[in-house]
Every structure is written in structure tokens, then in C-alpha cells.
């Protein structure tokens, strides 16, 4: 165990700055546990997070049993005095045990030796620390196992190390809470976008399944074209808004069960520019990306599309991608004005539109991965 307090304190500050910059929850939890084990020279450790008033056993690391995290399954435990981690969360107290096989009588729980038996491991010393945030709420529990001295011998966790791990745990708690809050906001934000898209779509299609399919087709096309993870996520979440401008189109036109008159068609085509007007000028990347898709998804590669008659690479690639996703979906489903087409006819139509309606490269990627598109179609049928 490290004894130089000043060194440890310095390390603690560095680790804290490092972990506060990690945006991904799973990655953050892994590093928190790893660093806690490093500071305490622990052979093993686990991390629990609080969710719905239970502790969820989320990750475990073990230097002796290197592969243990692979066969690991997450499960919930009660926040009460019946288990060690539950007790720490319930009482907000650190529990420092010299040997879990000879527990002091003061504790109401007993050590569950199932893991040791199954893996032929010997858990001995254990330090269990509630992770308490800046509002004095327990957000999880850190459990460190088998602290080793310089000679590799298992020893009890010292009082000094308890204090250090306690401050580390509260710093980690705040970082974890921040990431959870951000993830909640992101989820709420994406759900809002999705619900808004469905509301716009309700006027001329029966369910939100159309939105789901277009968004998955677009993501898949972007992935197969080799775009970055960020781009693929952007198109996944912004493509649902491609027809948001239809909110401004009269129902009589939108649900007309026949061909549109030239006057109606002029109005219908405005759903692209209306969508763009609704979405453009945002400070959010995702919304601006959606604005571009709304504006460009009916442009055609040969320059005969609308609203601007852009040609080829002038059409932003997200517009070219959603164009194919949109038409594939329109042809394969029923609309107020048309019945679905059989698959071979759809594929023939899309193939024949290379360099006319569509970017040839994207058509090729679509056709050579058609099985995966059909899989998405199957997973998101109209209810
Ligand atoms: P939508 O129904 O979502 O269709 C999206 C796009 O799929 C259409 O864009 C078109 O490119 C393609 N598509 C749909 N059905 C067919 C088809 O039977 N054959 C072919 N080759 N392509 C098809 P488009 O044409 O710019 O239309 C935009 C929107 O205008 C449509 O969205 C729909 O809401 C409306 N619309 C288009 N044509 C008619 C029509 O004849 N009657 C009515 N009531 N609405 C129409
Ligand atoms: C969402 O549900 O958040 C967007 C649509 C999708 O991911 O399918
Ligand atoms: C790419 O596939 O990496 C982008 C090229 C394009 O704009 O189509
Ligand atoms: Fe459209």
C-alpha cells in the first residue's frame, strides 16, 4: 500500500481532473474502480450504482481472475442491513473488514461465499465505501478487496487509506452524477425530437414506425458509407425530423387519396423549406443537421429535384442519404395515395435511379446490404 500521503494526494487530484472529463458512464465507472484499486493496491473490486432504491451490481475487476468481468451478470440488491454493500449505502458508513470470513458480531450481515467457492478465490480484507455526492446522497458503493502490501501479502486497509478513498469516492460520485444527469437530458431531448417527428407524421401515416425505420435506414447507410460514429449518431437522431415541415401542409392535401393537382403540388413541395425554416439557426448541431435534411431530402442527384434544384455533391450527403431511406420506405408501405410495391419492383426502381434521383455510390451500398435494411423493416412494422 502506498504510504506517502503527499504523493497520493497529488495523484488523487490528477485522477479527479481526469475522471471529471470522461463523458461516457460505462467508461467512467471502469476508470473509477480501476483508480480506486490502484490507490489502495487492491487485487479486486466491484462497483454498485443506485437505481430505483436498489443497488445495482454493475462492474467487477479482479487481477487474479482476469476474465471474471466477462462472465459477470448485473443484479440488484436491497439498500438495507442484509448485505455489506447494502449496509454501507444504508448507513452511509465505510466498512473496513480485516477478514470477511471472521466478521465482527456487530454486523448484521454475513459474507456470501458463493463467488469464492465458484471461482476458487479467497476474499479476505475488504473496504466498502458509500459514494456520496455533494447533496449528501448515496449514488453508489465502491467495494475494494484484498489490499496487498509490498510483498504481495493480503493486509487490512489502513485508517489513512480509508480517508483517502472516502474523498476519492465523493469526487467520483459527483462526476458520475454529472454524467448521469447529462445522459438523462440527452435522452429527454432525443425523445422530445422523436415525439415531435411522430406528431408531424401522424397526419399522413398511421404510426411512428415510419419515423423509426427512416432513422435506422439512414444510420445504416451512413455506417456502410464509412462515416464516423458521430455522424451516424447525428443522422440517426436528426433524420426523424425530415418531414417536420408537413405540419404546415393542409390535411386535405396531405391525406388526399389521389394525385395532387399542380396547385396542390406547389404547396406540398414547401414542406422542405418550411421544415428548414422551423429548424435552421439553432445553436444545436443536431437541429442544424436536421434543418439540412429537411431542406435537401427531395433534391435529386441530376438536379431536377426541389426546392433548389441542387445537383450531385452540391446536395449535402445527409440529404442524399435520407432521400434513399425515405423513398425506400415510401415505396414499401401504404400511403393515402398509393399501395405498397413488391420488393423486386422497389429494388429495380431504386437501381434505375442511379445518377438520376440518387447518388450511385449510396444506391450501391443500399443494394449490397439489402438484407440488413429488410431486417430493420421487419423489426419496425406498423402496429
Ligand atoms: P411520401 O409519401 O413520404 O413520399 C416520399 C417520397 O417517396 C416521394 O417524394 C417520392 O420521391 C417517393 N415515392 C412515394 N411514392 C412513390 C411512388 O409511387 N413512385 C415513386 N417513383 N416514388 C414514390 P415526393 O414525390 O417529393 O413526395 C413528397 C410527399 O408529397 C410525399 O411524401 C407525399 O406526402 C406527398 N405526395 C406525393 N405524391 C402524392 C400524390 O400523388 N398524392 C398525394 N395525396 N400526396 C402525394
Ligand atoms: C429515438 O427513439 O430516440 C429516435 C428514433 C430511433 O432511435 O429509432
Ligand atoms: C464519405 O463517404 O466518407 C464522404 C463522401 C461523400 O461526401 O459522399
Ligand atoms: Fe419529404
mmCIF file of C-alpha atoms and ligand atoms in Angstrom, residues 204 243 246 253-254 256 258-260 265 268 271 298 306 326-327 330-331 335 337-338 341 349 357, ligand 1:
data_model
loop_
_atom_site.group_PDB
_atom_site.id
_atom_site.type_symbol
_atom_site.label_atom_id
_atom_site.label_comp_id
_atom_site.label_asym_id
_atom_site.label_seq_id
_atom_site.Cartn_x
_atom_site.Cartn_y
_atom_site.Cartn_z
ATOM 1 C CA UNK A 204 -50.361 11.167 -43.273
ATOM 2 C CA UNK A 243 -40.750 15.908 -42.855
ATOM 3 C CA UNK A 246 -45.556 18.753 -43.246
ATOM 4 C CA UNK A 253 -53.568 17.854 -49.394
ATOM 5 C CA UNK A 254 -51.584 15.593 -47.109
ATOM 6 C CA UNK A 256 -55.670 13.201 -50.382
ATOM 7 C CA UNK A 258 -55.381 10.650 -55.268
ATOM 8 C CA UNK A 259 -52.852 12.518 -57.369
ATOM 9 C CA UNK A 260 -52.206 16.145 -56.397
ATOM 10 C CA UNK A 265 -48.126 20.131 -55.578
ATOM 11 C CA UNK A 268 -46.774 20.174 -50.922
ATOM 12 C CA UNK A 271 -42.688 21.081 -46.670
ATOM 13 C CA UNK A 298 -36.124 15.838 -52.115
ATOM 14 C CA UNK A 306 -36.817 20.514 -55.247
ATOM 15 C CA UNK A 326 -37.323 7.969 -47.490
ATOM 16 C CA UNK A 327 -38.170 6.620 -50.936
ATOM 17 C CA UNK A 330 -42.488 5.235 -49.135
ATOM 18 C CA UNK A 331 -42.438 2.552 -51.840
ATOM 19 C CA UNK A 335 -49.760 5.826 -48.315
ATOM 20 C CA UNK A 337 -52.373 7.962 -52.329
ATOM 21 C CA UNK A 338 -50.669 4.624 -53.092
ATOM 22 C CA UNK A 341 -44.884 -2.072 -54.093
ATOM 23 C CA UNK A 349 -36.799 1.303 -59.287
ATOM 24 C CA UNK A 357 -32.682 10.656 -58.480
HETATM 25 P P1 LIG B 1 -44.068 10.463 -49.001
HETATM 26 O O1 LIG B 1 -45.348 9.762 -49.199
HETATM 27 O O2 LIG B 1 -43.381 10.280 -47.692
HETATM 28 O O3 LIG B 1 -43.107 10.043 -50.148
HETATM 29 C C1 LIG B 1 -41.746 10.327 -50.094
HETATM 30 C C2 LIG B 1 -41.096 10.142 -51.431
HETATM 31 O O4 LIG B 1 -41.139 8.776 -51.838
HETATM 32 C C3 LIG B 1 -41.769 10.885 -52.568
HETATM 33 O O5 LIG B 1 -41.344 12.211 -52.607
HETATM 34 C C4 LIG B 1 -41.247 10.118 -53.784
HETATM 35 O O6 LIG B 1 -39.922 10.500 -54.066
HETATM 36 C C5 LIG B 1 -41.211 8.707 -53.269
HETATM 37 N N1 LIG B 1 -42.435 7.992 -53.663
HETATM 38 C C6 LIG B 1 -43.551 7.809 -52.920
HETATM 39 N N2 LIG B 1 -44.453 7.083 -53.618
HETATM 40 C C7 LIG B 1 -43.910 6.827 -54.816
HETATM 41 C C8 LIG B 1 -44.366 6.096 -55.974
HETATM 42 O O7 LIG B 1 -45.467 5.534 -56.038
HETATM 43 N N3 LIG B 1 -43.483 6.021 -57.022
HETATM 44 C C9 LIG B 1 -42.269 6.616 -56.981
HETATM 45 N N4 LIG B 1 -41.437 6.515 -58.020
HETATM 46 N N5 LIG B 1 -41.820 7.300 -55.921
HETATM 47 C C10 LIG B 1 -42.636 7.404 -54.870
HETATM 48 P P2 LIG B 1 -42.227 13.289 -53.392
HETATM 49 O O8 LIG B 1 -42.684 12.749 -54.676
HETATM 50 O O9 LIG B 1 -41.417 14.524 -53.434
HETATM 51 O O10 LIG B 1 -43.444 13.478 -52.456
HETATM 52 C C11 LIG B 1 -43.350 14.131 -51.255
HETATM 53 C C12 LIG B 1 -44.575 13.967 -50.477
HETATM 54 O O11 LIG B 1 -45.678 14.518 -51.198
HETATM 55 C C13 LIG B 1 -44.963 12.522 -50.238
HETATM 56 O O12 LIG B 1 -44.266 12.017 -49.158
HETATM 57 C C14 LIG B 1 -46.469 12.659 -50.017
HETATM 58 O O13 LIG B 1 -46.749 13.114 -48.721
HETATM 59 C C15 LIG B 1 -46.846 13.753 -50.992
HETATM 60 N N6 LIG B 1 -47.286 13.190 -52.281
HETATM 61 C C16 LIG B 1 -46.520 12.903 -53.350
HETATM 62 N N7 LIG B 1 -47.274 12.458 -54.360
HETATM 63 C C17 LIG B 1 -48.557 12.460 -53.949
HETATM 64 C C18 LIG B 1 -49.826 12.098 -54.555
HETATM 65 O O14 LIG B 1 -49.925 11.670 -55.680
HETATM 66 N N8 LIG B 1 -50.943 12.247 -53.784
HETATM 67 C C19 LIG B 1 -50.877 12.705 -52.514
HETATM 68 N N9 LIG B 1 -52.025 12.815 -51.836
HETATM 69 N N10 LIG B 1 -49.705 13.060 -51.910
HETATM 70 C C20 LIG B 1 -48.564 12.928 -52.636
#
